[in-house]
mmCIF file of C-alpha atoms in Angstrom:
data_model
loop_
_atom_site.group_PDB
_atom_site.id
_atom_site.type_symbol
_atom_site.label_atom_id
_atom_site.label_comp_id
_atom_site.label_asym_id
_atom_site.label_seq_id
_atom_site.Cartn_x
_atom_site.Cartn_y
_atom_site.Cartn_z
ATOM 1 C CA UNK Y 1 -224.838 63.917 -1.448
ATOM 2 C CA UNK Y 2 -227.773 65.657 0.488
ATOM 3 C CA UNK Y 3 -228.064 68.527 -2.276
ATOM 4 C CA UNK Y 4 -229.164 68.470 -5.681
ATOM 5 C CA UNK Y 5 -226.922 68.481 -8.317
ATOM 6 C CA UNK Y 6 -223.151 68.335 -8.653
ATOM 7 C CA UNK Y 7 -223.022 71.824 -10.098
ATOM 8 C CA UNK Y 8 -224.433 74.966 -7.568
ATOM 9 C CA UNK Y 9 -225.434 78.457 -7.084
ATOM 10 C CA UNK Y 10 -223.566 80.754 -5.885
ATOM 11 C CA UNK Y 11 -223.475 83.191 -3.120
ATOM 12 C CA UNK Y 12 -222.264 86.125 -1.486
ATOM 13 C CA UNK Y 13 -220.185 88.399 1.151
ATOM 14 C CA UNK Y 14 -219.696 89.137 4.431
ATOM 15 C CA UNK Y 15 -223.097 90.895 6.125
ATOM 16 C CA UNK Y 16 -224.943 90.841 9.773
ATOM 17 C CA UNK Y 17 -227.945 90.604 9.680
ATOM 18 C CA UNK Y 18 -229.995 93.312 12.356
ATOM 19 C CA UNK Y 19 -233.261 92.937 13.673
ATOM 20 C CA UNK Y 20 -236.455 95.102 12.963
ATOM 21 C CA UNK Y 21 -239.580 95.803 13.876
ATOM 22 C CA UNK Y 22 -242.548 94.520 12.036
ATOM 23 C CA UNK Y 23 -244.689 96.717 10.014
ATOM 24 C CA UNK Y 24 -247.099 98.214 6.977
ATOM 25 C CA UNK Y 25 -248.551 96.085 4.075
ATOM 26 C CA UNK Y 26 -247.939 95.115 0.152
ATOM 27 C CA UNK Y 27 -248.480 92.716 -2.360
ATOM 28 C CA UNK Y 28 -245.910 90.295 -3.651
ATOM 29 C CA UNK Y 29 -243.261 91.429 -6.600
ATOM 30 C CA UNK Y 30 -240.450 89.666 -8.497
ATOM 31 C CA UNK Y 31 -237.784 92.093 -6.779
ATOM 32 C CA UNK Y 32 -239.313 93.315 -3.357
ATOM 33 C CA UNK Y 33 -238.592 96.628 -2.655
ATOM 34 C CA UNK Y 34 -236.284 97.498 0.218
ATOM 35 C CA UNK Y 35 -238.834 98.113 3.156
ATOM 36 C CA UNK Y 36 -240.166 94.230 2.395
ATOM 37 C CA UNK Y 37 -236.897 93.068 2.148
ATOM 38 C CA UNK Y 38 -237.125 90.973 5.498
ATOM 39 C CA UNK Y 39 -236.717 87.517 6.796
ATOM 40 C CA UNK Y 40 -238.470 85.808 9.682
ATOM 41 C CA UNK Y 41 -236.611 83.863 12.120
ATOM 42 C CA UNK Y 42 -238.059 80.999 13.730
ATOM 43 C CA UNK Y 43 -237.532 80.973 17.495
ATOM 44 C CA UNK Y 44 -235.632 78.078 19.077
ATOM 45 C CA UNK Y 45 -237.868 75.556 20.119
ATOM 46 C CA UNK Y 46 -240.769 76.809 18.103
ATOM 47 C CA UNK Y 47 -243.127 75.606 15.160
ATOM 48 C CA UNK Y 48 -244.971 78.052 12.971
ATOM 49 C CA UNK Y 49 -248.096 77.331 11.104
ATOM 50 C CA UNK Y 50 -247.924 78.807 7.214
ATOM 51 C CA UNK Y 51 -251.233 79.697 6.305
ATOM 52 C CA UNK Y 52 -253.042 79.826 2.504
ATOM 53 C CA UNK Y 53 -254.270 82.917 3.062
ATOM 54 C CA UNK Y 54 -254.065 85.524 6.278
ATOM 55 C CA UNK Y 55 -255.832 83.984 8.788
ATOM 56 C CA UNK Y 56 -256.915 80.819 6.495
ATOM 57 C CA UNK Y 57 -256.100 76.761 6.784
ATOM 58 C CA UNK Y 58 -252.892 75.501 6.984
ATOM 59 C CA UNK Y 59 -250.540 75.387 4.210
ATOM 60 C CA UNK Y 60 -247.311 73.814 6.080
ATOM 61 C CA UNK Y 61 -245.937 73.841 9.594
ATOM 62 C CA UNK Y 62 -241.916 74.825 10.075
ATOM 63 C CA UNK Y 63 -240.069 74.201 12.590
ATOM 64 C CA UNK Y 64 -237.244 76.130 13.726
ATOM 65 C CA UNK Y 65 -234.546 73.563 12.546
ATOM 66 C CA UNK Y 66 -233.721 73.065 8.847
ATOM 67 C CA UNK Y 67 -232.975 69.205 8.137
ATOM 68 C CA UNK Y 68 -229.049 70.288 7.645
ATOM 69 C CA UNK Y 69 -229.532 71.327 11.082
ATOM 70 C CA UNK Y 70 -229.354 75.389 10.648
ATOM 71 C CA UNK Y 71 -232.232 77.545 12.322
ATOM 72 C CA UNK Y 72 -234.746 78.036 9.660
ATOM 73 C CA UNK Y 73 -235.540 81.446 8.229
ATOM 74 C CA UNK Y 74 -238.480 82.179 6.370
ATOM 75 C CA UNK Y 75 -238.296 84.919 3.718
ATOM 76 C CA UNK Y 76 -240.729 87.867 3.510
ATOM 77 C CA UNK Y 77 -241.826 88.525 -0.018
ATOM 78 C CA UNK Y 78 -244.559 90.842 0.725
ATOM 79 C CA UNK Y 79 -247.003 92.413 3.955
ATOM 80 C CA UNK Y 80 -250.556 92.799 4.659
ATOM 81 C CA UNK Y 81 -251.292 94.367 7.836
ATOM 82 C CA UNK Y 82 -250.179 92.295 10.719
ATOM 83 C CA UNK Y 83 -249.521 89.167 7.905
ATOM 84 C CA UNK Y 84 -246.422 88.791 6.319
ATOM 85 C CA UNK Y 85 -246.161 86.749 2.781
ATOM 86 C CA UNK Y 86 -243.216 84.164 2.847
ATOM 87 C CA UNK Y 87 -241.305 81.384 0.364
ATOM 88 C CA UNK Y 88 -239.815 78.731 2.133
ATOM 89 C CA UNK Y 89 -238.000 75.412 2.117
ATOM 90 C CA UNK Y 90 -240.808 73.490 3.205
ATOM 91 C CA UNK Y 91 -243.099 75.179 0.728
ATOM 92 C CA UNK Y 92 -242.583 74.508 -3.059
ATOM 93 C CA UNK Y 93 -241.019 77.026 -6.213
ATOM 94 C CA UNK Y 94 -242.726 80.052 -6.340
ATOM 95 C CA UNK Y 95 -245.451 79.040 -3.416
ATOM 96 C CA UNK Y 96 -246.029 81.651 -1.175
ATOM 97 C CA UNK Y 97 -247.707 81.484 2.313
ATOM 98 C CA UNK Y 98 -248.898 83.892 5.252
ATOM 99 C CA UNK Y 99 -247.165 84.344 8.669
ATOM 100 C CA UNK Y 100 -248.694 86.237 11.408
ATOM 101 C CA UNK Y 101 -246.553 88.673 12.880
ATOM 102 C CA UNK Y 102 -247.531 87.324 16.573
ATOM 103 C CA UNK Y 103 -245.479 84.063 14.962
ATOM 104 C CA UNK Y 104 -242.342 82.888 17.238
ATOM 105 C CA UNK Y 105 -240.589 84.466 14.989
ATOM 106 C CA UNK Y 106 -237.743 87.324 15.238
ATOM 107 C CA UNK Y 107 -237.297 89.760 12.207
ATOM 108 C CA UNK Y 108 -234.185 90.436 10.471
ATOM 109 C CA UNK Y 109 -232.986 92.574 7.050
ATOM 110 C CA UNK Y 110 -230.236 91.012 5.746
ATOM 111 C CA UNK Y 111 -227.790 93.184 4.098
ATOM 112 C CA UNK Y 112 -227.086 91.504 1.237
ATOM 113 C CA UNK Y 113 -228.842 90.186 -1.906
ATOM 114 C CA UNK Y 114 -227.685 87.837 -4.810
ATOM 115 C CA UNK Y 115 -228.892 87.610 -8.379
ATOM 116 C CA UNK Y 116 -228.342 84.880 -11.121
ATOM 117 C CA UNK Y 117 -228.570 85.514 -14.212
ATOM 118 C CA UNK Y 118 -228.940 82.383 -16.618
ATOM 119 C CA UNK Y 119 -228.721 83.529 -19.743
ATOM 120 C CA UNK Y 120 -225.461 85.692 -19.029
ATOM 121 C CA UNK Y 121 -224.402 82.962 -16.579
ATOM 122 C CA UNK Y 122 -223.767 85.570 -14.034
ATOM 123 C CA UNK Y 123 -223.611 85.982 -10.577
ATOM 124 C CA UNK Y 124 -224.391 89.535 -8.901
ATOM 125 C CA UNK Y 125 -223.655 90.394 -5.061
ATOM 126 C CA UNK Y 126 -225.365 93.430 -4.161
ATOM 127 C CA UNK Y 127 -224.833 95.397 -0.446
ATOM 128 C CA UNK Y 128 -228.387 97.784 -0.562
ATOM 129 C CA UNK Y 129 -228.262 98.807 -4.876
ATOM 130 C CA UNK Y 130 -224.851 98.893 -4.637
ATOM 131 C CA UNK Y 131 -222.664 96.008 -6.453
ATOM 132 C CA UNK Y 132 -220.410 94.254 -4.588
ATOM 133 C CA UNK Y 133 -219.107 91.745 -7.466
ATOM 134 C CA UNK Y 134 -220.106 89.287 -10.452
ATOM 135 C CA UNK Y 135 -218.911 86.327 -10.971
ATOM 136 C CA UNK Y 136 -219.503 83.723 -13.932
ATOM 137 C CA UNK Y 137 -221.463 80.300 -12.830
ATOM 138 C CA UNK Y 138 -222.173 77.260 -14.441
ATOM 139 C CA UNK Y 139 -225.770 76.036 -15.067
ATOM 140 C CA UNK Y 140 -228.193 73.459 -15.469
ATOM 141 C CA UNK Y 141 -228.149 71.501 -19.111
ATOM 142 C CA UNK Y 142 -230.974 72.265 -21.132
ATOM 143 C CA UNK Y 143 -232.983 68.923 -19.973
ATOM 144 C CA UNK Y 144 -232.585 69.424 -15.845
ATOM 145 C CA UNK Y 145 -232.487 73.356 -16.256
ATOM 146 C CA UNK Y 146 -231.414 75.394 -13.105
ATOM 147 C CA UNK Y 147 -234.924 76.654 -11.924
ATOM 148 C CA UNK Y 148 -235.792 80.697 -12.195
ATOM 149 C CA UNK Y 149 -237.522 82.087 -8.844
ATOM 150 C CA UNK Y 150 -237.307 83.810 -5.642
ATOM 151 C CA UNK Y 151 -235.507 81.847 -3.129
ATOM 152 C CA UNK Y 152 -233.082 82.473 -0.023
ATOM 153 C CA UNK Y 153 -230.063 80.732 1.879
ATOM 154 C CA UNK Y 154 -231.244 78.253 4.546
ATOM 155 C CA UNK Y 155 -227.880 76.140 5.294
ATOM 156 C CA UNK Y 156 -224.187 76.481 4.951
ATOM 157 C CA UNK Y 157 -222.481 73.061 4.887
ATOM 158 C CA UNK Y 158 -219.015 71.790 3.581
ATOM 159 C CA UNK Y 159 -218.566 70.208 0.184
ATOM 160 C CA UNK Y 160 -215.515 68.218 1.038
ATOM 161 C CA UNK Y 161 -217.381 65.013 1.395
ATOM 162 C CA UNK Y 162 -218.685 64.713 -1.605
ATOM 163 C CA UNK Y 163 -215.711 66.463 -3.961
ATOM 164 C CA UNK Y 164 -217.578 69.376 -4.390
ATOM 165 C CA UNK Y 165 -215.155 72.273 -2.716
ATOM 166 C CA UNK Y 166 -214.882 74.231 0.390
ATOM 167 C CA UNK Y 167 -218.668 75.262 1.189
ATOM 168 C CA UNK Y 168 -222.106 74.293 0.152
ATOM 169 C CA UNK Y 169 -224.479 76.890 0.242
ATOM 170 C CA UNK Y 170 -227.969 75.886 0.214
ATOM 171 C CA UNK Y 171 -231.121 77.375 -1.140
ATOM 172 C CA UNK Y 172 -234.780 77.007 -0.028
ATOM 173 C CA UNK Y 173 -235.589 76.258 -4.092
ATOM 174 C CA UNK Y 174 -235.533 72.559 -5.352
ATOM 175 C CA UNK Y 175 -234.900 71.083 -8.774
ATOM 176 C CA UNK Y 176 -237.909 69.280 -10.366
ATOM 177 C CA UNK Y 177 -236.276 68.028 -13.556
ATOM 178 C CA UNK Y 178 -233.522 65.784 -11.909
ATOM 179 C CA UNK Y 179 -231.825 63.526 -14.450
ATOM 180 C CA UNK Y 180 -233.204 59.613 -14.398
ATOM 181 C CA UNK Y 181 -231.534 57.942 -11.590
ATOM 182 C CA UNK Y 182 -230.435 60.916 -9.760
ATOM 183 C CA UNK Y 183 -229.555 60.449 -5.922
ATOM 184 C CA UNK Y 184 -228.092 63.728 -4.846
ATOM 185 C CA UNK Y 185 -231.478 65.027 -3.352
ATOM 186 C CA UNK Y 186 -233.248 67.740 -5.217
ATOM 187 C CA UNK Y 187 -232.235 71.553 -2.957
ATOM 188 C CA UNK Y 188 -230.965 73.754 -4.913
ATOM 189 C CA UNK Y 189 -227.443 74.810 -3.990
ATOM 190 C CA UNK Y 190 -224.243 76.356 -4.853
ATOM 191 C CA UNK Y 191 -220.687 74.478 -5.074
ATOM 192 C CA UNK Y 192 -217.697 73.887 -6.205
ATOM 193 C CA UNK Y 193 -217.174 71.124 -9.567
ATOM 194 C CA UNK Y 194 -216.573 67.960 -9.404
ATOM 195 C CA UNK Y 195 -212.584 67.312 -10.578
ATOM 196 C CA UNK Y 196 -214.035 65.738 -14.235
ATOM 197 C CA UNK Y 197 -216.792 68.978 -14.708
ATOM 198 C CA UNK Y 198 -216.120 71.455 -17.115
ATOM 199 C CA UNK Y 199 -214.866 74.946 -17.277
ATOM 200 C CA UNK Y 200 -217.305 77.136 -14.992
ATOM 201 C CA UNK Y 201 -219.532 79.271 -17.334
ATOM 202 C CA UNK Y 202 -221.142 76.510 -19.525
ATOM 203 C CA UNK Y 203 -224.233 74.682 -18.910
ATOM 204 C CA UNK Y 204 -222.962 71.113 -17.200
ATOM 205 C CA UNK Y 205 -225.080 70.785 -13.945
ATOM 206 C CA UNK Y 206 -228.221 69.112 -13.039
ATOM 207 C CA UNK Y 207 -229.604 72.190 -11.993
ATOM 208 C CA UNK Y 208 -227.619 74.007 -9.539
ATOM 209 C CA UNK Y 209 -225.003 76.530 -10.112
ATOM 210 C CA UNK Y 210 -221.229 75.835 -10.068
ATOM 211 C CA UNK Y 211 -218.521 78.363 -9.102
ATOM 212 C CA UNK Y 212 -214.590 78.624 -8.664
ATOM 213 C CA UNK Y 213 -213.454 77.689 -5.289
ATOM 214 C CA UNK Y 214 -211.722 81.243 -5.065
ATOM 215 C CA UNK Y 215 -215.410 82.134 -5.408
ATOM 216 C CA UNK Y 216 -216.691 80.011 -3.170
ATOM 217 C CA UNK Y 217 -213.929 81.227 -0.447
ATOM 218 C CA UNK Y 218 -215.179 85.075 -0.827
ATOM 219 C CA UNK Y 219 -219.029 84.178 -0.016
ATOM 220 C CA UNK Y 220 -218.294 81.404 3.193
ATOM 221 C CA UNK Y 221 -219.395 84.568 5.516
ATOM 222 C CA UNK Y 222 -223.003 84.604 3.586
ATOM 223 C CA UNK Y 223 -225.315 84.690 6.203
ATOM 224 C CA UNK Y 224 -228.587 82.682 6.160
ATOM 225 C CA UNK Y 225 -231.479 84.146 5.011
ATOM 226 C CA UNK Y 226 -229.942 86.019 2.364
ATOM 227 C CA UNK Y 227 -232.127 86.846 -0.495
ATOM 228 C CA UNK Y 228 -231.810 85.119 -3.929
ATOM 229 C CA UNK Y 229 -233.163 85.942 -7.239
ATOM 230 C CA UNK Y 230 -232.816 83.401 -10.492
ATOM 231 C CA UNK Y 231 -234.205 84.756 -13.348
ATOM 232 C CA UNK Y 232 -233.619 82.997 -17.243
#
């Protein structure tokens, strides 16, 4: 299974995503406010070089195809100037790296935003400030705990292979307490349980979130990039 645990995290709604122009400057915060609310995406063809530090070495190189084969988004956490702060896939939890807005990049504000909630076991779709839903979720068990951070949706692929529902949606995040002898990869994801898992809303997974299938159904139109937000 090319994601990381046989439990998940869960997702949203419907939204487009419409591009904007690049701008102004900040400083990185566990809920970015709505004007850095942003997400870069890499042009087709293209490679861009994450720096350390605006204008410093290289941290990472992405290229514009995730390895599930969607077009890779990187998402803005904060601006300086011309520079724009980013979390991504190929980075790891809670690493942050610098973009230059003259990047092959194209920039988009998606509409939507989701929010877990470990300790209530919640999931909250928001459109803007406004609620859209919450769901409950399954978790991580205490010894491969689902991971708290700042994260986004890079892929959307189907679950049916592996008996894990309709739709997998992946997360730029990774789990780095995987059980011993774990071979489901390490991304962080969400999707539906395994026939033998129990009732969603308990801690069962190996780090990801797990949700209903009727849930799973009402967020297939998610689009990548979407923000995500795990906090304990």
């Amino acid at each position: 299974m090319p994601v990381s645990c046989r439990s998940v995290v869960a997702v949203l709604a419907v939204a487009l995503v419409a591009p904007v122009s690049a701008s102004a400057a900040g400083r990185p915060a566990a809920r970015p406010p709505t004007d850095a609310a942003l997400v870069l995406r890499i042009e087709r063809g293209a490679k861009v070089q994450i720096r350390r530090v605006p204008a410093g070495s290289t941290l990472a190189v992405a290229s514009w195809r995730t390895p599930f084969g969607s077009v890779r988004r990187l998402r803005v956490v904060a601006r300086r100037g011309d520079w724009f702060a980013v979390e991504s896939d190929v980075l790891g939890n809670g690493v942050v790296g610098w973009v230059p807005r003259t990047a092959a990049v194209r920039l988009e504000r998606p509409r939507f935003s989701l929010e877990a909630d470990l300790s209530e076991r919640l999931l909250t779709v928001r459109e803007g400030t406004r609620v859209v839903y919450r769901r409950r979720v399954s978790i991580g068990v205490s010894t491969s705990p689902t991971p708290s951070g700042r994260f986004h949706v890079t892929d959307r692929i189907s679950g049916e292979p592996w008996g894990l529902g309709c739709c997998i949606l992946v997360f730029s995040g990774t789990q780095p307490r995987l059980p011993a002898g774990w071979r489901g990869g390490n991304r962080l994801a969400v999707h539906g349980r395994p026939r033998t898992a129990r009732p969603v809303g308990v801690a069962s997974s190996a780090g990801c979130l797990q949700a209903t299938e009727a849930t799973l159904r009402d967020l297939t139109a998610i689009p990548l990039g979407t923000p995500v937000v795990i906090h304990p």
